Coordinates of C-alpha atoms and ligand atoms in Angstrom, one line a residue:
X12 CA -46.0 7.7 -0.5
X13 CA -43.0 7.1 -2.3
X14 CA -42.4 10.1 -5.5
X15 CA -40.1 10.1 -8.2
X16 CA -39.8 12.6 -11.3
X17 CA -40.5 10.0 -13.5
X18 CA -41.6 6.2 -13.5
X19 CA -41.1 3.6 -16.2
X20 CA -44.0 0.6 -16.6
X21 CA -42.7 -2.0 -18.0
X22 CA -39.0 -3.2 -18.0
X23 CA -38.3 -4.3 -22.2
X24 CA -36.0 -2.3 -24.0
X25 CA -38.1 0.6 -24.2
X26 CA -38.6 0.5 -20.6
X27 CA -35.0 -0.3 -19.4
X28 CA -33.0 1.8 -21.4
X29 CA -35.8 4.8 -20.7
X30 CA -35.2 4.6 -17.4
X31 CA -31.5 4.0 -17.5
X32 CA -31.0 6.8 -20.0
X33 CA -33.5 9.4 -18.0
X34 CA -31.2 8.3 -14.3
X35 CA -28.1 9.3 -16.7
X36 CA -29.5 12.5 -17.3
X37 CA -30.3 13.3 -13.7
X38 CA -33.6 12.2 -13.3
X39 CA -34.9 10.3 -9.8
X40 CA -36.2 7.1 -11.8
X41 CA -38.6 4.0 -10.7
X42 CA -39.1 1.0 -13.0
X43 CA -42.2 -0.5 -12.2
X44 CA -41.9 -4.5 -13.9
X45 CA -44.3 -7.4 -13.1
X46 CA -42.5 -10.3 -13.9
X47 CA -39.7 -11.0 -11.2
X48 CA -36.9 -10.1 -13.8
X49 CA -36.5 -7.5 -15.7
X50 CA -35.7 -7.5 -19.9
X51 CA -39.1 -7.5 -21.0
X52 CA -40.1 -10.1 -24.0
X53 CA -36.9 -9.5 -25.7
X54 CA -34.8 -10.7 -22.8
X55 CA -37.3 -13.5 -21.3
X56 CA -39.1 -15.2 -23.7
X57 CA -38.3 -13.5 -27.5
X58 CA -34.7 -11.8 -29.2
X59 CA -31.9 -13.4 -26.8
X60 CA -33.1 -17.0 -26.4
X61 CA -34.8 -17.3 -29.7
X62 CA -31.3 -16.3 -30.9
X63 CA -29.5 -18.8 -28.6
X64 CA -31.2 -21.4 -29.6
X65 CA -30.7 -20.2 -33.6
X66 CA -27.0 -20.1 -32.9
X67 CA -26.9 -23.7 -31.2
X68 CA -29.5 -25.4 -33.5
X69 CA -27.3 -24.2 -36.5
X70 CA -23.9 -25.8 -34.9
X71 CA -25.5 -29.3 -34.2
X72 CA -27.4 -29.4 -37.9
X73 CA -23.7 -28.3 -39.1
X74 CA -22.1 -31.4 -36.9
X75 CA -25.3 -34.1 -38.0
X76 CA -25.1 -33.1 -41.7
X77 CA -21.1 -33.6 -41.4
X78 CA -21.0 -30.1 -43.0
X79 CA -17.8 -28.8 -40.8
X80 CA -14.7 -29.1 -43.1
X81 CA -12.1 -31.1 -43.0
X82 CA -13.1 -33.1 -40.2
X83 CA -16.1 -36.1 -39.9
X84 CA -17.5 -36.4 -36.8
X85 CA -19.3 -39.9 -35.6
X86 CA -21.8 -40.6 -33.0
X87 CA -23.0 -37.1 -32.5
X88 CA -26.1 -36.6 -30.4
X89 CA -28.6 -34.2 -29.2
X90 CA -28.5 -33.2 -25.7
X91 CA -31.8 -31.3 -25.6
X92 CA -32.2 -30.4 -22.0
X93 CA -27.9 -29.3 -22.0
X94 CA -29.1 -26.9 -25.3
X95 CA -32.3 -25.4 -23.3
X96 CA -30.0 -24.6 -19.9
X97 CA -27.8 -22.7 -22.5
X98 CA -30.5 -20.8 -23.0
X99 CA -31.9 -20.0 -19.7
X100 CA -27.9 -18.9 -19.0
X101 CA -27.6 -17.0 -21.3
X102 CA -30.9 -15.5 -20.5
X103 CA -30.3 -15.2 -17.1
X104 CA -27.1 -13.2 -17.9
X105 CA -29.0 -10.7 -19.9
X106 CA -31.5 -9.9 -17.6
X107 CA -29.2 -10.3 -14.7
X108 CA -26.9 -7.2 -16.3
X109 CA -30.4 -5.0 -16.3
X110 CA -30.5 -5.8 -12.4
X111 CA -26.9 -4.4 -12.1
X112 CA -27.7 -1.7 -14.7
X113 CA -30.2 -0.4 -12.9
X114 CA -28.5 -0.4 -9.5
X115 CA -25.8 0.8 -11.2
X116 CA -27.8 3.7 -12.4
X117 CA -29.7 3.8 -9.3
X118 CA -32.8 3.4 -10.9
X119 CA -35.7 1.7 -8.5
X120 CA -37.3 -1.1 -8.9
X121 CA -40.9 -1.9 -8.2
X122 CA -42.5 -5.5 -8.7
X123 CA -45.8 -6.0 -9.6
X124 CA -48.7 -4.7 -11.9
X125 CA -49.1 -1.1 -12.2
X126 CA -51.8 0.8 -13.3
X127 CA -52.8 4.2 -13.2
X128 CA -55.2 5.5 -10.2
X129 CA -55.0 9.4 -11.3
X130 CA -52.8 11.5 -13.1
X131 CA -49.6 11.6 -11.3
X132 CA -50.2 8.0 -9.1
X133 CA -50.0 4.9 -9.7
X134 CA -50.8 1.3 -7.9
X135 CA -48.3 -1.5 -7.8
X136 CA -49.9 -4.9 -7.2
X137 CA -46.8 -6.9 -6.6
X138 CA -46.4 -10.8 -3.9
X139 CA -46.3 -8.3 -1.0
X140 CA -49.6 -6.6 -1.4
X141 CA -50.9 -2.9 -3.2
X142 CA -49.2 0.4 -2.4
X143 CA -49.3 3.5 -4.6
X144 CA -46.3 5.8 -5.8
X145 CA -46.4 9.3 -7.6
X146 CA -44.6 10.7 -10.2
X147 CA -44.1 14.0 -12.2
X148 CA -43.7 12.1 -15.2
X149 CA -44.6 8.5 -16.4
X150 CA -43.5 6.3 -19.7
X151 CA -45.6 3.3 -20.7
X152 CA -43.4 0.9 -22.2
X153 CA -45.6 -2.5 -21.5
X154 CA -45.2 -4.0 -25.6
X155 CA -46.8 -6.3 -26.8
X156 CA -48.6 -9.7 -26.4
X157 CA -49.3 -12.9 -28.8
X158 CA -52.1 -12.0 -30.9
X159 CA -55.0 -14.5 -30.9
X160 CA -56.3 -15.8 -34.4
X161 CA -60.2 -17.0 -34.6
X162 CA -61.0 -20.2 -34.5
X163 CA -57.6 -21.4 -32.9
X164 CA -57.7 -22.5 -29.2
X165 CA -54.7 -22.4 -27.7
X166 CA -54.5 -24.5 -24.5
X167 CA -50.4 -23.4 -24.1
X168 CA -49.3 -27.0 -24.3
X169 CA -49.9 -28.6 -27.4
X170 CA -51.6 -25.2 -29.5
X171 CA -49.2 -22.6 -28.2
X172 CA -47.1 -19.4 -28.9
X173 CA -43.4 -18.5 -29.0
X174 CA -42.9 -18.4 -25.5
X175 CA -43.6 -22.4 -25.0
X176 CA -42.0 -23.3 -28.7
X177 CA -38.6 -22.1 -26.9
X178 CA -38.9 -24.9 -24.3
X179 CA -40.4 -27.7 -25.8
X180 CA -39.2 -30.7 -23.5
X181 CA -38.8 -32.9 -26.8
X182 CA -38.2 -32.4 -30.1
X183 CA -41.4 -32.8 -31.5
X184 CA -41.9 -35.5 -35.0
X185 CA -44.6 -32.8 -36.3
X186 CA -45.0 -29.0 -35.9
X187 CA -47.7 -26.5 -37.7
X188 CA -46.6 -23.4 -37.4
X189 CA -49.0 -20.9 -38.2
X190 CA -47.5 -17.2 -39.8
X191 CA -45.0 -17.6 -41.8
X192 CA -43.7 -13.8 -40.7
X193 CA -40.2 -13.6 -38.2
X194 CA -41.4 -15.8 -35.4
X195 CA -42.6 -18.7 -37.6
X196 CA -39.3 -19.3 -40.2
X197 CA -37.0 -18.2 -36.7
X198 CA -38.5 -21.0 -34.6
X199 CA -39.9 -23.4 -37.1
X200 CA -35.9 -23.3 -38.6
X201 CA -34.7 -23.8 -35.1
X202 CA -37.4 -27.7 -34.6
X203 CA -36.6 -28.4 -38.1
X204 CA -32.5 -28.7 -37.7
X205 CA -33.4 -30.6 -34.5
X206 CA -35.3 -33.3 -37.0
X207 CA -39.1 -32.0 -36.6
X208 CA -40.9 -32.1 -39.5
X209 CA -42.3 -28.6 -40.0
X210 CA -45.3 -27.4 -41.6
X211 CA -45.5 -23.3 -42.7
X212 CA -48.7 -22.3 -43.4
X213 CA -49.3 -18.4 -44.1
X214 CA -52.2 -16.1 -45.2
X215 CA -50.0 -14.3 -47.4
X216 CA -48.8 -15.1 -51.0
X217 CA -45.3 -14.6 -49.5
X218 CA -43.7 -15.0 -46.7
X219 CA -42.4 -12.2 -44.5
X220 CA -44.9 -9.9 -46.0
X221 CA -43.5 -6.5 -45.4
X222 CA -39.9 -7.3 -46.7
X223 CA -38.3 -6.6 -50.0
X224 CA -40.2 -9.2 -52.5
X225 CA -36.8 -10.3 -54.2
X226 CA -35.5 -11.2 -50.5
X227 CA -38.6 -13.0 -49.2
X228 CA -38.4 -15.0 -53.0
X229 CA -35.3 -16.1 -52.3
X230 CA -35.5 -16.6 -48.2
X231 CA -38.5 -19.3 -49.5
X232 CA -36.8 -21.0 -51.9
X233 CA -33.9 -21.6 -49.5
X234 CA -36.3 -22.4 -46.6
X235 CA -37.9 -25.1 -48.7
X236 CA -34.7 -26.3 -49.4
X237 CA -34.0 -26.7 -46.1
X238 CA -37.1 -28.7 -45.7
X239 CA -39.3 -26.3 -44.4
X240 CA -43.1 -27.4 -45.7
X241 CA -43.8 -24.2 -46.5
X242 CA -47.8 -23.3 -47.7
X243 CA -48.1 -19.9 -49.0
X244 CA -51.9 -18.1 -49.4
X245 CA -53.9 -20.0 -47.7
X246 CA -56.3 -19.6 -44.3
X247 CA -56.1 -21.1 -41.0
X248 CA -59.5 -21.5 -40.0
X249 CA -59.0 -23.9 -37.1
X250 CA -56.8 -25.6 -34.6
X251 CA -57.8 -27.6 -31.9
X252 CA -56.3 -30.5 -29.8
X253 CA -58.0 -34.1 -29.6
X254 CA -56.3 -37.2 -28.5
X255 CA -52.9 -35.5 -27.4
X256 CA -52.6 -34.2 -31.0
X257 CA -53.7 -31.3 -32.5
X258 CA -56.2 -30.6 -35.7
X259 CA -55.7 -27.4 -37.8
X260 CA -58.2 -26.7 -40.4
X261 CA -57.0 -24.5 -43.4
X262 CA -58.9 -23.6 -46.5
X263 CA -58.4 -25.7 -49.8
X264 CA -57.5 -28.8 -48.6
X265 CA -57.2 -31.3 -45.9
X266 CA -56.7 -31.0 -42.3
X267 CA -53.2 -31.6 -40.9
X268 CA -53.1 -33.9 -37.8
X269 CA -49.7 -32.4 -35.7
X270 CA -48.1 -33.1 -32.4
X271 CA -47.5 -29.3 -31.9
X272 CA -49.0 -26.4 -33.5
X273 CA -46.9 -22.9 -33.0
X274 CA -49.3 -19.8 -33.6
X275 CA -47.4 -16.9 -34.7
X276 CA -49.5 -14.4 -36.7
X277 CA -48.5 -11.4 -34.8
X278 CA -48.3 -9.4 -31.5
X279 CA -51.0 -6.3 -30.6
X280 CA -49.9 -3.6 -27.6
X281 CA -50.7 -4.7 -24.4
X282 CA -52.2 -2.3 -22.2
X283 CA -54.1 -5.0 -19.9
X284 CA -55.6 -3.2 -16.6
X285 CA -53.5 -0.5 -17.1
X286 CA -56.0 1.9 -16.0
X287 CA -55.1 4.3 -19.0
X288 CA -59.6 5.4 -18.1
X289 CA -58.6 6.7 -15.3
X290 CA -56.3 9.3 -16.8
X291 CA -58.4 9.5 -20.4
X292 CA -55.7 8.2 -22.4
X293 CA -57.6 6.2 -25.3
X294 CA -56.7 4.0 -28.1
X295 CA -56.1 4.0 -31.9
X296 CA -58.6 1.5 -33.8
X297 CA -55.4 -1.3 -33.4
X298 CA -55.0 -0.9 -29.7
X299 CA -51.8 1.2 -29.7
X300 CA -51.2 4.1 -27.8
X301 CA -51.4 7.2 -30.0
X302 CA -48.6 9.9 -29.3
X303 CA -47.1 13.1 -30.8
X304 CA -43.7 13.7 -32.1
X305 CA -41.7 13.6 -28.8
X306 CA -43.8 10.3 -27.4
X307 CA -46.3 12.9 -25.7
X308 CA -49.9 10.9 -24.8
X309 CA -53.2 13.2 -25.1
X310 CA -51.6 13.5 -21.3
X311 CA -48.7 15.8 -21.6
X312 CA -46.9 13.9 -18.8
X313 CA -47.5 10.7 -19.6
X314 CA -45.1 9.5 -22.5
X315 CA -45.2 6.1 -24.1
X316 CA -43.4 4.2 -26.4
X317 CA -42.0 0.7 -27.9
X318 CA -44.6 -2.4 -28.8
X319 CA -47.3 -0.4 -27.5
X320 CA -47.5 2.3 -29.7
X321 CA -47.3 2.8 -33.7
X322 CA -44.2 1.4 -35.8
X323 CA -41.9 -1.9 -36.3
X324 CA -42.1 -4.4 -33.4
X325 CA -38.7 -4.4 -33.1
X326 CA -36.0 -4.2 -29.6
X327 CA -33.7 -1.9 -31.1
X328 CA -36.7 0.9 -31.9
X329 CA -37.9 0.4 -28.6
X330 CA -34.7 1.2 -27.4
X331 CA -34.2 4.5 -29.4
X332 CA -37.3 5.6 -28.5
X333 CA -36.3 5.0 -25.1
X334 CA -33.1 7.0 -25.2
X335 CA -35.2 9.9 -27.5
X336 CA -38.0 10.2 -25.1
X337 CA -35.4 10.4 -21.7
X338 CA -33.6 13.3 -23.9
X339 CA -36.5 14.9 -24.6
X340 CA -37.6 15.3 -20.9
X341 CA -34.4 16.7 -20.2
X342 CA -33.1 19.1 -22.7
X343 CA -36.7 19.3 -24.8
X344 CA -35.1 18.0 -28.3
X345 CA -34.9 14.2 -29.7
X346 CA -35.0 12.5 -32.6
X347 CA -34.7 8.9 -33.9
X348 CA -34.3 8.3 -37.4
X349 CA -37.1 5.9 -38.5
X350 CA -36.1 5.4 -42.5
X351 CA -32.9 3.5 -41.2
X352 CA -34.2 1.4 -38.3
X353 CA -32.8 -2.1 -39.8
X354 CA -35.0 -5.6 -39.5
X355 CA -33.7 -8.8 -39.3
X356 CA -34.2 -12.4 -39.7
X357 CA -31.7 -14.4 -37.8
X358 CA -32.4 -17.6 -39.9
X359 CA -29.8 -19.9 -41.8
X360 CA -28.9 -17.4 -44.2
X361 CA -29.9 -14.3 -42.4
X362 CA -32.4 -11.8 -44.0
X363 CA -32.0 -8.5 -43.3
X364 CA -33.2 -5.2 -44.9
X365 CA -33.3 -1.5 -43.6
X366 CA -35.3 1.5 -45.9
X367 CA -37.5 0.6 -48.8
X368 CA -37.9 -1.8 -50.5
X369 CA -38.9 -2.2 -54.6
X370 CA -41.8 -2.3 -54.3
X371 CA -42.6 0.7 -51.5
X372 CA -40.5 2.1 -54.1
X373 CA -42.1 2.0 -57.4
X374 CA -45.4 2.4 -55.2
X375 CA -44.6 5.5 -54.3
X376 CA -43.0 6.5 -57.9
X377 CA -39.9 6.7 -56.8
X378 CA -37.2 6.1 -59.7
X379 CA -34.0 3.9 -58.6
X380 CA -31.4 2.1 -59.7
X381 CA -30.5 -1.3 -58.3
X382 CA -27.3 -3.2 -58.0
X383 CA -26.6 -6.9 -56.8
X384 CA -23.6 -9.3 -56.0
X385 CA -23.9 -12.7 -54.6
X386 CA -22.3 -14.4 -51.9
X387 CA -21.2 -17.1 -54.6
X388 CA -19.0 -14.6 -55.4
X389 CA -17.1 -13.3 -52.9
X390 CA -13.6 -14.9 -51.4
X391 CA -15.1 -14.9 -47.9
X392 CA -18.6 -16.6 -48.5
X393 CA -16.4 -19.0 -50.5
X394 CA -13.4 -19.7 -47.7
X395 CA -16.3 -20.0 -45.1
X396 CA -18.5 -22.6 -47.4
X397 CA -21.1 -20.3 -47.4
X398 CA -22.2 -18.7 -50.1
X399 CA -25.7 -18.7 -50.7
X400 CA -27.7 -15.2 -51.1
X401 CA -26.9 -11.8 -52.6
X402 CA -26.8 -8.4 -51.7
X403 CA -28.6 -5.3 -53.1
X404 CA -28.2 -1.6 -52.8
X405 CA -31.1 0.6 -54.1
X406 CA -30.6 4.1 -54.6
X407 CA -32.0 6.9 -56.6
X408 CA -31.8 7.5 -60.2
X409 CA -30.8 11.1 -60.2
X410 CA -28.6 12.1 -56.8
X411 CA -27.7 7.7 -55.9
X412 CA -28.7 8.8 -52.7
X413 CA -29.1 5.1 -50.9
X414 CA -32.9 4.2 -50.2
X415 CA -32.8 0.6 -49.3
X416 CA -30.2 -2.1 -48.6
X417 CA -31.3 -5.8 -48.8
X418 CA -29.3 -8.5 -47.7
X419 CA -29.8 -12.8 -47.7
X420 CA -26.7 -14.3 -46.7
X421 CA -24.0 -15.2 -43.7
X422 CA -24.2 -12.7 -41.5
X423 CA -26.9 -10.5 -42.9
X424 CA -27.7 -9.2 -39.5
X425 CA -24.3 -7.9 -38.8
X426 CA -23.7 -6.6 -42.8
X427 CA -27.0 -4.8 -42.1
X428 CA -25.5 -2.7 -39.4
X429 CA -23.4 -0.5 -42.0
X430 CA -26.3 -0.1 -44.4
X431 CA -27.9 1.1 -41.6
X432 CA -25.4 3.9 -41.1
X433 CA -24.8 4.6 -44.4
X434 CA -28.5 5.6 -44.8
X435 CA -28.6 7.7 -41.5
X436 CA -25.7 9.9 -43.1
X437 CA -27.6 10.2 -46.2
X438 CA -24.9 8.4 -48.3
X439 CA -25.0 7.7 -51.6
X440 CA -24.6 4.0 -53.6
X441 CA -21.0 5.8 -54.4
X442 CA -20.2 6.5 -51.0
X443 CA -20.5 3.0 -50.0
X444 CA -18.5 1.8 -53.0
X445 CA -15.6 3.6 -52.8
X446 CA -15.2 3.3 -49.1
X447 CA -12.5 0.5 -48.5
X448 CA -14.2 -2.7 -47.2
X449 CA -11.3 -5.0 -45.6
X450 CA -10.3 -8.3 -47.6
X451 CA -11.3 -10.5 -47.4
X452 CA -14.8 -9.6 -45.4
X453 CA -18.4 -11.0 -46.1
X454 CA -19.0 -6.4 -46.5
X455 CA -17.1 -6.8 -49.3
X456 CA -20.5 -8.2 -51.6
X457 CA -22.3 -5.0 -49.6
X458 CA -19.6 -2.5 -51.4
X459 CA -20.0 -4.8 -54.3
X460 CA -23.5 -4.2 -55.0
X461 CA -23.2 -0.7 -54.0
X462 CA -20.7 -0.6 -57.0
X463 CA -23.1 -2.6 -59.2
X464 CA -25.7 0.4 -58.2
X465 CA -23.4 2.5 -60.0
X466 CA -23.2 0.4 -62.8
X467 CA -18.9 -0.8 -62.4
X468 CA -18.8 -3.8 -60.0
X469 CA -15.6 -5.4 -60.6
X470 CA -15.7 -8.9 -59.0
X471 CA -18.9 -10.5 -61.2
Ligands
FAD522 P1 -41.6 -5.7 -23.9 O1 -40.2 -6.2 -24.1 O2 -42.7 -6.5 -24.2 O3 -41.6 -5.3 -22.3 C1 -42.8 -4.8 -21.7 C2 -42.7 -5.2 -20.3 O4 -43.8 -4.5 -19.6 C3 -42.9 -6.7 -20.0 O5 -41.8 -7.1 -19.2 C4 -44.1 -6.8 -19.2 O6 -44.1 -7.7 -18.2 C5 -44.2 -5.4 -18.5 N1 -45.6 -4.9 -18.2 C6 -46.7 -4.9 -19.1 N2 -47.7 -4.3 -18.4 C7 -47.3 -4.0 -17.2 C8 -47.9 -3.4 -16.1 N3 -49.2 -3.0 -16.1 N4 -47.2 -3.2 -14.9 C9 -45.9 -3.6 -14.9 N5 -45.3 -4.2 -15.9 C10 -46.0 -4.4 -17.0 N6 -37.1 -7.9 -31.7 C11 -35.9 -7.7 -32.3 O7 -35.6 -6.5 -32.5 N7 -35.0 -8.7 -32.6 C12 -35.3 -10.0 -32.3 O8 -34.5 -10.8 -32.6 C13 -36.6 -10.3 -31.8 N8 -36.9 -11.6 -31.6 C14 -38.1 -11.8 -31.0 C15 -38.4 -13.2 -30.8 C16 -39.7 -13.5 -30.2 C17 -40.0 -14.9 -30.0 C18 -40.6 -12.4 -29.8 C19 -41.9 -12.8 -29.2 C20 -40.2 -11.1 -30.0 C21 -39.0 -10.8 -30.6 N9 -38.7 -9.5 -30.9 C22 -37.4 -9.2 -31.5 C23 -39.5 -8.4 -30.6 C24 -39.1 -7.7 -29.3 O9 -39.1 -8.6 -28.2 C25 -40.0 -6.5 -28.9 O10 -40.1 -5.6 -30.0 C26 -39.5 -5.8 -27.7 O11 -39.4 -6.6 -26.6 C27 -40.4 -4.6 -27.4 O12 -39.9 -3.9 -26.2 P2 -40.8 -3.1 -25.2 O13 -40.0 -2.6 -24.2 O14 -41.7 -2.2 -26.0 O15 -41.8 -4.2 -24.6
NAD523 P1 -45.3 -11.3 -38.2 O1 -46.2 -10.1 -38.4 O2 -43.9 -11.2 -38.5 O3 -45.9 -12.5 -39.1 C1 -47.2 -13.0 -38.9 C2 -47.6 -13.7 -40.2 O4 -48.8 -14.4 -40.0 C3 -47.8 -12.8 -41.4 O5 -47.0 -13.1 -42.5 C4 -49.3 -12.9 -41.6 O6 -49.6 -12.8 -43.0 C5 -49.5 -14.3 -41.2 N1 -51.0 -14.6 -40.8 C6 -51.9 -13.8 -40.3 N2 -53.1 -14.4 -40.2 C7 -52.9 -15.7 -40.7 C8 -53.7 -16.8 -40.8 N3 -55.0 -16.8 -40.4 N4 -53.2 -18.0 -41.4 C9 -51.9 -18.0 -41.8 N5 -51.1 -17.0 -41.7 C10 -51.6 -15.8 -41.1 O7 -45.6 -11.7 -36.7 P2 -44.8 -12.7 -35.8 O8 -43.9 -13.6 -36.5 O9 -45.8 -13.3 -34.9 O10 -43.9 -11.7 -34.9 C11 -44.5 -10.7 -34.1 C12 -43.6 -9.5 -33.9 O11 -42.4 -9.9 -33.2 C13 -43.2 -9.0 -35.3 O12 -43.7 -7.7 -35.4 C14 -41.7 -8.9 -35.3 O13 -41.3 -7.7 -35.6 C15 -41.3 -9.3 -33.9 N6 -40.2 -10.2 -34.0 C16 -39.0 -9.8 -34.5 C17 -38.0 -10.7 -34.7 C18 -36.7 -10.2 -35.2 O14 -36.5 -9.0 -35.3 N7 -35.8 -11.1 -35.6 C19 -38.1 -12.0 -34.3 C20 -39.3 -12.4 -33.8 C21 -40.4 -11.5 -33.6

């Protein structure tokens, strides 16, 4: 029987970069992945081509609305099945590189289902039948899946999740998109440039629930004037499909009759036939795995990390907990930095926040001060025609130590990227301000608003 000092289920970016980062360190690594490539939701089916198709979508509404300067383009059309072979390239390049990262790396590669037989083995059910491999060490990295709402009925055609709304064949007239959190204003943006009349209905009185209140405000206004239908507060209670459309029942008011209804109301762990019994590994009351500081299960070998256990959804903290948890094996210390793991919303403009937000903030009794500066303002947004949104630095009253950074506008995603620094090293509003931002730059509103903080912005 084949044995390794430690195996990796699941190939996302918790899995790949565990196992990448533990080979690195000197470790003889196996990667055990079901699906024939590797790159996990992110690569497949979620972050590379929901953001390919974002990217693509927002050039063609840019040529149809004649909004590129100093030029008028004629006779523009869509070429829907050119835009969705884009995507599968540049798909296919992603998870191609893991392929050569891992042979690079000399990581192993198992296909097929694994799941856990005792402590130290595992099965593989993979095309070519069941064999069994041991391991010193293992880390469960097998995310997440579409979480299913009561009452809707998903037949993965015309009632169906992200992973079909990335590959619709045509544009469709009408779409319901249910959750009006990351996945629903990402891919409802992405059918409504291409002329689909969307429909946003969320639970919530907001949408993107968890983000800074001022940001999600502003994110809807701009949404809706986009002409995104967007329904705030009320219930889904039921979709079905009759007569090649699709029903969906809310609370307060009538049924909408759609030609495609996207649910998107959030993803739970998946540890499907995972045999996690067999080794006494149980769940938390929301079906993650529950582990210590360091990633340890109530099995001391048996790590896990990503989707599947507690935190943010997101690719990039899978990935440092990846990196941390390899570390740790090796030298026994490891540490990721959770207050400045950034989010993002890679809409038209962006929306992107890392740290607290106002109202975390003043839950927790927290005094700050708060400083703003809009893209109207600044030379770039301007030169680039761009200038809706603002950004906001929120740090505290007494040492203007940073605690948030909230950003609407071009670019958000990238901007966010030195908040998210400047909050690792414990920087202050001050810091940020009187570090020199290149003109003219889009980080120029970030420094800006970190100057506002302080109560001296000079360009507003
Ligand atoms: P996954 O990427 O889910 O990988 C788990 C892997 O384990 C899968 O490949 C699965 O096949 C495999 N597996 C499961 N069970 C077994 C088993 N028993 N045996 C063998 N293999 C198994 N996040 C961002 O940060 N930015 C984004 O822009 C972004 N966009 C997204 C867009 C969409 C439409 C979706 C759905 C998600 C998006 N996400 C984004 C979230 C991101 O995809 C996840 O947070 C990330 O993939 C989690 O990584 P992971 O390694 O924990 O799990
Ligand atoms: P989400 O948690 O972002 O949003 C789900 C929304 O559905 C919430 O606002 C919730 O209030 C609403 N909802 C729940 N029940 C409802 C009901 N009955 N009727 C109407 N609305 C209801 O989840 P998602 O958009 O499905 O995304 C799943 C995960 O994938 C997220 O955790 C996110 O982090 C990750 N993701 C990240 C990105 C990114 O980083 N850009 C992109 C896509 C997905």
């Amino acid at each position: 029987m084949p044995k390794y000092q430690l195996i990796v289920i699941g190939a996302g970016p918790g899995g790949y970069v565990a196992a990448i980062k533990a080979a690195q360190l000197g470790l003889e690594v196996a990667c055990v992945e079901r699906e024939a490539v590797l790159g996990g939701t992110c690569l497949r089916v979620g972050c590379i081509p929901s953001k390919a198709l974002l990217d693509a979508t927002e050039k063609i509404h840019l040529v149809e609305h004649n909004e590129f300067i100093g030029v008028k383009i004629a006779g523009a059309e869509l070429d829907l099945p050119g835009l969705m072979a884009f995507k599968d390239k540049v798909v296919k390049a992603n998870t191609d590189g893991v392929n050569f990262l891992f042979k690079k790396n000399k990581v192993t590669r198992y296909l097929g289902h694994a799941r856990f037989v005792g402590p130290n083995k595992i099965s593989v059910e993979g095309p070519e039948g069941t064999q069994e491999l041991e391991s010193e060490r293992f880390i469960i990295a097998t995310g997440s899946k579409v979480a299913m709402l009561k009452g809707v009925e998903l037949d993965y055609d015309i009632i169906s999740t992200s992973d079909q709304a990335i590959a619709y064949p045509k544009v469709p007239e009408t779409l319901v998109v249910i959750g009006g959190g990351v996945i629903g204003l990402e891919l409802g943006s992405v059918w409504n440039r291409l002329g689909t009349k969307v429909t946003v209905l969320e639970y919530l009185p907001r949408l993107l629930g968890g983000m800074d209140g001022e940001l999600s405000k502003a994110a809807e206004r701009v949404f809706k004037k986009q002409g995104l239908d967007i329904r705030t507060g009320v219930r889904v209670t039921r979709a079905y499909a009759k007569d090649g459309k699709a029903v969906v029942e809310y609370e307060g008011a009538e049924p909408i009759l759609t030609e495609r209804v996207l649910l998107a109301t959030g993803r739970v762990p998946n540890t499907d036939g995972l045999g996690l019994e067999a080794v006494g590994i149980e769940l938390d009351p929301r079906g993650r795995i529950p582990v210590g500081m360091h990633y340890q299960t109530s099995v001391p070998h048996i790590f896990a990390i990503g989707d599947v256990i507690a935190g943010p959804m997101l690719a990039h903290k899978a990935e440092e907990e990846g990196v941390a948890v390899a570390e740790y094996m090796v030298t026994g210390y490891a540490h990721v930095d959770y207050n400045s793991i950034p989010s993002v919303v890679y809409t038209h403009p962006e929306v992107a926040s890392v740290g607290k937000s106002e109202e975390e903030l003043q839950a927790e009794g927290i005094p700050y001060k708060k400083g703003s500066f809009p893209f109207s303002a600044n030379g770039r947004a301007r030169a680039m025609n761009d200038t809706e949104g603002f950004a906001k630095v929120l740090s505290h009253k007494d040492t203007d130590r940073v605690l948030g950074i909230h950003i609407i506008g071009p670019r958000a995603g990238d901007l966010i990227a030195e908040a998210a620094v400047a909050m690792a090293f414990h920087a202050s509003a001050e810091d940020i301000a009187r570090a020199s931002h290149a003109h003219p730059t889009l980080a120029e509103a970030l420094k800006e608003a970190a100057m506002a903080a302080d109560g001296k912005p000079i360009h507003i």
